Coordinates of N, CA, C and O in Angstrom, one line a residue:
X438 N -2.9 39.0 36.8 CA -2.4 38.3 37.9 C -0.8 37.1 38.4 O -1.2 36.3 37.5
X439 N -0.2 37.4 39.5 CA 0.6 36.8 39.2 C 0.9 35.7 40.7 O 1.3 36.0 41.7
X440 N 0.9 34.3 39.7 CA 1.1 33.5 41.4 C 3.0 33.1 40.7 O 3.3 32.5 39.8
X441 N 3.5 33.0 42.0 CA 4.8 32.5 42.5 C 4.4 32.1 43.6 O 4.1 31.9 44.7
X442 N 4.7 31.0 43.4 CA 5.7 30.0 44.7 C 6.2 30.9 45.6 O 7.7 31.3 45.2
X443 N 6.5 30.6 46.4 CA 6.8 30.8 47.9 C 7.0 32.8 47.6 O 5.2 33.9 48.4
X444 N 8.2 32.9 48.3 CA 7.8 34.7 48.4 C 7.6 34.6 49.6 O 6.9 36.0 50.6
X445 N 7.7 34.3 50.7 CA 7.7 33.9 52.0 C 8.5 34.9 52.9 O 8.1 35.2 53.9
X446 N 9.1 35.3 52.8 CA 10.5 36.1 52.7 C 10.2 38.0 52.4 O 11.0 38.4 52.6
X447 N 9.8 37.8 52.5 CA 9.2 38.8 51.4 C 8.5 40.0 52.7 O 7.3 39.5 53.3
X448 N 7.9 41.3 52.1 CA 8.4 41.7 54.4 C 6.4 42.2 53.7 O 6.1 42.0 54.8
X449 N 6.3 42.2 52.0 CA 4.8 42.2 52.7 C 3.8 40.8 52.7 O 2.8 41.4 53.0
X450 N 4.4 40.4 52.5 CA 4.1 38.2 52.2 C 4.2 38.5 54.1 O 3.1 37.6 54.5
X451 N 5.5 38.7 54.9 CA 5.1 39.1 56.5 C 4.3 39.7 56.5 O 3.8 39.1 57.8
X452 N 3.9 40.6 56.4 CA 2.8 41.3 56.9 C 1.3 40.7 56.5 O 0.3 40.8 57.3
X453 N 1.2 40.3 55.5 CA 0.3 40.3 55.4 C -0.7 39.0 56.3 O -1.5 38.6 56.9
X454 N 0.8 37.9 56.5 CA 0.7 36.4 57.7 C 1.0 37.1 58.4 O -0.8 36.6 59.3
X455 N 1.5 38.4 59.1 CA 0.2 38.9 60.5 C -0.1 39.3 60.3 O -0.8 38.6 61.4
X456 N -0.9 40.2 59.5 CA -2.0 40.5 59.6 C -3.2 39.2 59.9 O -4.2 39.0 60.8
X457 N -3.3 38.0 58.9 CA -3.5 36.7 59.9 C -3.8 36.8 60.8 O -4.5 36.4 61.0
X458 N -2.4 36.1 61.4 CA -2.8 35.6 62.7 C -3.5 36.1 64.1 O -4.4 36.1 64.6
X459 N -2.9 38.0 63.2 CA -3.8 38.7 64.4 C -5.2 38.9 64.5 O -5.6 38.7 65.1
X460 N -6.0 38.9 63.7 CA -7.0 38.8 63.1 C -7.4 37.6 63.5 O -9.1 37.1 64.3
X461 N -7.3 36.4 63.1 CA -7.7 34.9 63.8 C -7.6 35.2 65.5 O -8.5 34.6 65.5
X462 N -6.3 35.9 66.1 CA -6.7 36.0 67.6 C -8.0 36.9 67.4 O -7.9 36.7 69.2
X463 N -8.2 37.8 67.0 CA -9.2 39.2 67.4 C -10.6 38.2 67.6 O -11.1 38.3 67.3
X464 N -10.6 37.5 67.0 CA -12.0 36.2 66.7 C -11.3 34.8 68.2 O -12.5 34.4 67.7
X465 N -10.8 34.5 68.1 CA -10.4 33.3 68.8 C -9.6 32.5 69.3 O -8.1 33.4 69.3
X466 N -10.0 32.8 70.1 CA -8.6 32.4 72.0 C -7.4 31.3 70.7 O -7.7 31.1 70.2
X467 N -5.7 32.1 71.6 CA -5.0 31.6 71.4 C -4.9 30.2 70.7 O -4.1 29.6 69.4
X468 N -5.6 29.1 71.4 CA -5.1 27.9 71.5 C -6.0 26.9 70.2 O -6.2 25.9 69.7
X469 N -7.6 27.9 69.6 CA -7.5 27.3 68.9 C -7.6 28.7 67.3 O -8.3 28.0 66.1
X470 N -6.1 29.1 67.7 CA -5.9 29.3 66.5 C -4.9 28.6 65.7 O -3.5 27.7 65.8
X471 N -5.5 28.0 64.3 CA -4.4 27.3 64.0 C -3.9 27.4 62.6 O -3.0 26.8 61.8
X472 N -3.2 29.3 62.5 CA -2.8 29.5 61.4 C -1.1 29.0 61.4 O 0.1 29.4 62.3
X473 N -0.8 28.5 60.2 CA 1.3 28.4 60.3 C 1.9 29.0 60.6 O 1.4 30.8 59.7
X474 N 2.8 29.1 60.7 CA 4.0 30.1 60.9 C 4.7 30.6 59.8 O 4.6 29.0 59.9
X475 N 6.1 31.2 59.7 CA 6.5 30.9 58.7 C 7.5 29.8 58.6 O 7.7 29.0 57.5
X476 N 7.9 29.2 59.5 CA 9.4 28.2 59.5 C 8.0 26.9 59.0 O 8.1 25.9 58.0
X477 N 6.6 26.8 59.3 CA 5.7 26.0 59.3 C 4.8 25.9 58.2 O 5.0 24.7 57.1
X478 N 5.6 27.3 57.3 CA 4.9 27.4 56.0 C 6.3 27.0 55.2 O 5.9 26.8 54.1
X479 N 7.2 27.1 55.5 CA 8.6 26.5 54.7 C 8.7 25.1 55.0 O 9.2 24.5 54.2
X480 N 8.4 24.2 55.9 CA 8.0 22.4 55.7 C 7.9 22.0 54.2 O 6.9 22.8 53.6
X481 N 8.1 20.8 53.8 CA 8.9 20.1 52.6 C 7.3 20.3 52.2 O 6.7 19.5 50.5
X482 N 6.2 19.5 53.2 CA 5.6 19.0 53.1 C 3.7 20.2 52.4 O 2.5 20.4 52.7
X483 N 4.2 22.2 53.1 CA 4.0 22.1 52.5 C 4.2 23.7 51.0 O 5.5 23.5 51.0
X484 N 3.2 24.4 50.1 CA 2.9 24.2 49.2 C 2.4 25.8 49.4 O 1.7 25.9 49.6
X485 N 3.3 26.9 48.9 CA 2.7 28.1 49.6 C 3.1 29.1 48.4 O 3.3 29.2 47.8
X486 N 1.9 30.1 48.5 CA 1.3 30.8 46.5 C 1.4 32.1 47.0 O 0.3 32.5 48.4
X487 N 1.6 32.5 46.7 CA 1.5 34.7 46.8 C 1.1 35.2 45.5 O 1.1 34.8 44.5
X488 N 0.1 35.6 45.8 CA -0.7 36.0 44.7 C -0.4 37.8 44.4 O -0.4 38.5 46.0
X489 N 0.3 37.8 43.0 CA 0.4 39.2 43.5 C -0.4 40.0 41.6 O -0.4 39.2 40.7
X490 N -1.3 41.7 41.6 CA -1.2 42.5 40.5 C -0.8 43.2 40.6 O -0.9 43.7 41.0
X491 N -0.1 43.3 39.6 CA 0.9 44.6 39.1 C 2.1 44.8 40.4 O 1.7 46.2 40.9
X492 N 2.4 44.0 40.9 CA 4.1 44.6 42.0 C 2.9 44.7 42.9 O 3.8 45.0 44.0
X493 N 1.3 44.1 43.1 CA 0.9 44.7 45.0 C 0.4 43.5 45.1 O -0.6 42.1 44.1
X494 N 1.2 42.2 46.0 CA 0.5 41.4 47.1 C -1.3 41.9 46.8 O -1.3 42.1 48.1
X495 N -2.3 40.5 47.0 CA -3.6 40.2 46.7 C -3.7 39.1 47.8 O -5.1 39.6 48.2
X496 N -3.4 38.6 47.5 CA -3.6 37.6 48.8 C -2.6 35.7 48.9 O -1.2 36.0 48.3
X497 N -3.0 35.3 50.0 CA -1.4 33.9 49.6 C -2.7 33.3 50.5 O -4.0 32.9 50.0
X498 N -1.6 31.9 50.3 CA -2.8 30.8 49.8 C -1.7 29.2 50.1 O -0.7 29.1 49.9
X499 N -2.5 28.4 50.4 CA -1.3 27.2 51.3 C -1.3 26.1 50.9 O -3.2 25.7 51.1
X500 N -1.1 25.0 50.6 CA -2.0 23.3 50.7 C -0.9 22.5 51.1 O 0.6 22.3 50.6
X501 N -1.0 22.1 51.8 CA -0.1 20.9 52.7 C -0.7 20.1 52.8 O -2.5 19.4 52.8
X502 N 0.5 18.7 52.8 CA 0.0 17.5 51.9 C -0.4 16.7 53.7 O 1.0 16.4 54.5
X503 N -1.5 16.3 53.7 CA -2.1 15.8 55.3 C -1.4 13.4 55.3 O -1.1 13.3 55.9
X504 N -2.2 13.5 53.7 CA -2.0 12.5 53.1 C -1.5 12.0 52.3 O -1.8 13.3 50.9
X505 N -0.9 11.3 51.6 CA -0.6 11.0 49.7 C -2.2 11.1 48.9 O -2.1 12.3 48.2
X506 N -3.4 11.2 49.3 CA -3.7 11.5 48.9 C -5.5 12.2 49.8 O -6.2 12.0 48.8
X507 N -5.0 13.6 50.4 CA -4.9 14.4 50.9 C -4.3 15.0 51.2 O -3.2 15.0 52.0
X508 N -5.1 16.6 51.5 CA -3.9 17.6 51.1 C -5.6 19.0 52.4 O -6.4 18.5 52.7
X509 N -4.5 19.6 53.2 CA -5.2 20.8 53.8 C -5.1 22.0 52.9 O -3.9 22.4 52.7
X510 N -6.5 22.9 52.9 CA -6.2 24.2 52.5 C -5.3 25.1 54.5 O -6.0 25.3 55.0
X511 N -4.4 26.0 54.0 CA -4.0 26.5 54.7 C -3.7 28.0 53.9 O -3.8 28.0 53.4
X512 N -3.6 29.1 55.3 CA -3.1 30.0 55.4 C -4.2 31.0 54.2 O -3.2 31.7 54.1
X513 N -4.9 30.8 53.6 CA -6.0 31.9 52.9 C -5.8 33.1 53.1 O -6.9 33.3 54.9
X514 N -5.5 34.2 52.7 CA -5.8 35.3 52.8 C -5.8 35.7 52.0 O -5.0 36.2 50.6
X515 N -6.7 37.8 51.9 CA -7.2 38.2 51.1 C -5.9 39.4 51.4 O -6.5 39.7 51.7
X516 N -5.2 39.8 50.5 CA -4.8 41.4 50.8 C -6.5 42.9 51.1 O -7.6 42.4 49.9
X517 N -6.2 43.2 52.5 CA -7.6 44.1 52.6 C -8.1 45.6 51.0 O -9.0 45.3 50.9
X518 N -6.8 45.7 51.0 CA -7.0 46.6 49.0 C -7.6 45.7 48.0 O -8.3 46.7 47.7
X519 N -7.4 44.1 47.7 CA -8.1 43.8 47.4 C -9.4 42.8 47.4 O -10.2 41.7 47.2
X520 N -9.8 43.5 48.2 CA -11.7 42.1 49.2 C -12.4 42.8 48.5 O -13.0 44.2 48.0
X521 N -13.2 41.8 48.5 CA -14.9 41.7 46.9 C -14.0 42.2 45.8 O -14.9 42.9 45.3
X522 N -13.2 40.9 45.1 CA -12.5 41.3 43.8 C -12.4 40.0 42.9 O -11.6 40.4 42.6
X523 N -12.8 38.8 44.1 CA -12.4 37.8 43.4 C -10.7 37.5 43.7 O -11.1 36.6 43.3
X524 N -10.5 37.3 44.1 CA -9.0 37.0 45.1 C -9.9 35.8 45.6 O -8.4 34.9 44.9
X525 N -10.1 36.1 46.1 CA -10.5 34.7 46.4 C -11.1 34.1 46.3 O -9.9 32.3 46.5
X526 N -11.4 33.7 45.6 CA -12.1 32.6 44.0 C -11.0 31.9 43.6 O -11.1 30.8 43.2
X527 N -10.7 33.2 43.4 CA -8.9 32.7 42.7 C -7.7 31.3 43.2 O -7.5 30.4 43.2
X528 N -8.0 32.0 44.5 CA -7.1 31.5 45.4 C -7.6 30.1 45.3 O -6.8 29.3 45.0
X529 N -9.0 29.9 45.4 CA -9.2 29.0 45.9 C -9.4 28.3 45.0 O -8.4 26.7 45.1
X530 N -9.7 28.5 43.8 CA -9.6 28.3 42.1 C -7.7 26.7 42.4 O -8.2 25.6 41.7
X531 N -6.9 28.2 42.2 CA -5.4 27.5 41.7 C -5.5 26.6 43.0 O -4.1 25.3 43.0
X532 N -5.9 26.9 44.5 CA -5.6 25.2 45.0 C -6.7 24.2 44.8 O -5.1 22.9 44.6
X533 N -7.8 24.2 44.4 CA -8.3 23.3 44.5 C -7.3 22.1 42.8 O -7.5 21.6 42.7
X534 N -6.9 23.0 42.1 CA -6.2 22.8 40.7 C -5.0 21.9 40.8 O -4.9 21.4 40.7
X535 N -4.1 22.6 42.3 CA -3.5 22.0 42.2 C -3.9 20.2 43.3 O -2.5 20.0 43.4
X536 N -4.4 20.7 44.1 CA -4.3 18.9 44.2 C -5.4 18.3 43.8 O -4.7 17.2 43.4
X537 N -5.7 18.5 42.5 CA -6.1 17.9 41.3 C -5.6 17.5 40.6 O -4.7 16.3 40.3
X538 N -4.1 18.1 40.4 CA -2.6 17.8 40.1 C -2.2 16.4 40.7 O -1.4 15.8 40.3
X539 N -1.9 17.2 42.3 CA -1.1 16.1 42.9 C -2.0 14.7 43.4 O -1.5 13.9 44.0
X540 N -3.1 14.5 42.3 CA -4.0 14.0 42.1 C -4.3 13.4 44.1 O -5.1 12.3 44.2
X541 N -5.0 13.7 44.4 CA -5.2 14.3 45.9 C -7.1 14.0 45.5 O -7.7 13.9 44.7
X542 N -7.6 13.3 46.2 CA -8.6 12.6 46.8 C -9.6 13.6 47.8 O -10.6 13.8 46.8
X543 N -9.3 14.1 48.9 CA -9.9 14.9 49.6 C -9.3 16.0 49.7 O -7.9 16.1 50.1
X544 N -9.2 17.3 49.9 CA -8.9 18.0 50.4 C -10.1 19.2 51.9 O -11.5 19.0 51.6
X545 N -9.6 19.3 51.9 CA -10.1 18.9 53.2 C -9.4 21.0 54.2 O -8.4 21.9 53.5
X546 N -10.1 21.2 55.7 CA -9.7 22.9 55.4 C -10.4 22.6 57.4 O -11.5 22.8 57.5
X547 N -9.8 23.2 58.1 CA -10.8 24.1 59.2 C -10.1 26.2 59.1 O -9.6 26.4 58.5
X548 N -11.5 26.0 59.7 CA -11.6 27.9 59.1 C -12.5 28.2 61.1 O -13.1 26.9 61.2
X549 N -12.5 29.2 61.1 CA -13.3 29.4 62.3 C -15.1 29.4 62.3 O -15.5 29.3 61.2
X550 N -15.8 30.0 63.0 CA -16.6 29.8 63.7 C -18.0 31.1 64.1 O -19.0 31.2 64.0
X551 N -16.6 31.8 64.0 CA -17.5 33.4 63.8 C -18.4 34.2 63.2 O -17.4 33.0 61.7
X552 N -19.1 35.0 63.3 CA -19.2 35.7 62.5 C -18.5 36.1 60.8 O -18.9 36.5 59.9
X553 N -17.1 36.8 62.0 CA -16.1 37.3 60.4 C -15.8 35.6 59.1 O -15.8 36.8 58.9
X554 N -16.1 35.2 59.5 CA -15.4 34.1 58.5 C -17.1 33.4 57.5 O -16.5 32.3 56.9
X555 N -18.5 33.9 57.4 CA -19.1 33.3 57.5 C -19.1 34.0 55.8 O -19.1 33.1 55.4
X556 N -18.2 35.3 55.1 CA -18.7 35.2 53.9 C -17.5 33.7 53.5 O -18.1 33.1 52.9
X557 N -15.7 33.4 54.3 CA -15.3 31.6 54.0 C -16.4 31.0 53.7 O -15.9 30.5 52.8
X558 N -16.8 31.0 54.7 CA -17.7 29.8 54.9 C -18.6 28.8 53.5 O -18.7 28.2 52.7
X559 N -19.2 30.6 52.5 CA -19.9 31.0 51.8 C -19.1 29.8 50.3 O -19.4 29.1 49.9
X560 N -18.7 31.1 50.6 CA -17.7 30.9 49.3 C -16.6 29.1 49.0 O -17.1 28.4 48.3
X561 N -16.8 28.5 50.5 CA -16.0 27.3 50.8 C -17.2 26.1 50.1 O -17.3 25.5 49.5
X562 N -18.3 26.5 50.6 CA -19.8 26.3 50.7 C -19.9 25.9 48.9 O -20.6 24.8 48.4
X563 N -19.6 27.3 47.8 CA -20.1 26.9 46.7 C -18.9 26.1 46.0 O -19.7 25.6 44.6
X564 N -17.6 25.6 46.7 CA -17.0 24.9 45.8 C -17.5 23.7 46.4 O -16.3 22.6 45.6
X565 N -18.4 23.2 47.0 CA -18.6 22.0 47.4 C -17.9 21.7 48.6 O -18.1 19.9 49.2
X566 N -17.1 22.9 48.9 CA -17.1 22.0 50.4 C -18.4 21.6 52.3 O -18.9 22.2 51.4
X567 N -17.8 20.6 52.7 CA -18.7 20.3 53.6 C -17.8 20.4 54.5 O -17.5 20.0 55.1
X568 N -19.7 20.3 55.9 CA -19.0 21.1 57.3 C -18.2 19.0 57.1 O -18.8 18.1 56.8
X569 N -16.7 18.3 58.1 CA -17.4 17.5 58.2 C -16.5 17.6 60.3 O -16.4 18.4 60.4
X570 N -16.0 16.1 60.8 CA -16.0 15.7 61.5 C -13.8 16.4 61.7 O -13.7 16.7 61.1
X571 N -13.3 16.4 62.5 CA -11.5 17.8 62.7 C -11.3 16.0 61.9 O -11.6 14.4 62.0
X572 N -10.4 16.2 60.9 CA -9.1 15.7 60.9 C -8.1 15.7 61.0 O -7.1 16.4 61.8
X573 N -6.7 14.5 60.8 CA -5.5 14.8 61.1 C -5.4 14.8 62.8 O -5.4 14.3 63.1
X574 N -4.9 16.4 63.0 CA -4.7 16.6 64.4 C -5.6 17.4 65.2 O -5.5 17.1 66.1
X575 N -6.5 18.0 64.0 CA -8.2 18.3 64.9 C -8.5 17.7 65.7 O -8.8 16.8 65.6
X576 N -9.4 18.6 66.9 CA -9.5 18.0 67.7 C -11.2 19.1 67.5 O -10.5 19.8 67.4
X577 N -12.9 18.1 68.8 CA -13.5 19.2 69.0 C -13.1 20.8 69.1 O -12.5 20.6 70.2
X578 N -13.3 21.2 68.8 CA -13.4 22.8 68.8 C -14.0 24.1 69.0 O -15.1 23.5 67.6
X579 N -15.1 24.4 70.1 CA -16.3 25.3 68.9 C -15.8 26.6 68.6 O -16.8 27.3 68.0
X580 N -14.6 27.2 68.0 CA -14.4 28.1 66.7 C -13.8 27.8 66.1 O -13.6 28.4 65.4
X581 N -13.4 26.1 65.7 CA -13.3 25.9 64.9 C -15.1 24.9 64.2 O -15.3 24.4 63.9
X582 N -14.3 24.8 63.0 CA -14.8 24.3 61.5 C -14.7 23.3 60.4 O -13.7 24.2 60.2
X583 N -14.4 22.3 60.7 CA -14.2 21.7 59.5 C -14.8 21.4 58.0 O -15.7 20.5 58.4
X584 N -14.3 21.3 57.0 CA -14.9 21.2 56.2 C -13.5 20.3 55.1 O -13.1 20.3 55.6
X585 N -15.1 19.7 54.6 CA -13.9 18.3 53.5 C -14.8 18.8 51.6 O -15.2 18.7 51.7
X586 N -13.6 18.4 50.8 CA -15.0 17.9 49.6 C -13.9 16.8 48.9 O -12.6 16.1 49.0
X587 N -15.0 15.6 48.3 CA -13.8 15.1 47.4 C -13.2 15.4 46.0 O -14.3 16.7 45.5
X588 N -12.7 15.0 45.2 CA -11.9 15.0 44.2 C -12.2 14.6 43.2 O -11.5 13.3 43.5
X589 N -12.6 15.2 41.9 CA -12.4 13.9 41.3 C -11.4 13.5 40.9 O -10.8 13.6 40.7

């Protein structure tokens, strides 16, 4: 697996980001979709990674710095060809490792509440994430679940 910083302007990455956004819209109303667009993913407080297997895009993920010791997982998505092959686990391991390197004390995320998000909930729980109140600029929303994890 080749992990690259950036690649945001790659046609394959753009297509996966569009697929991600459209999928989120199919499960939640537009005001409850918090996926970042390309310009937001290029912000200096966001690091974006693309994961490649034999030159094929396997997944994407980002880490946004909310505060000096608090990061947020953003735009985590596995390509359809790589579902149930451990890519999401590797993405999450990489992002948690980066949070450790940055000396974050807390790592949080927002995800959906619909049944389609159950596999993500289970994965996050396996890594020690627990439900929490909204953080950052988020507000209570029936379509959003907030999770956080203390980083050792």
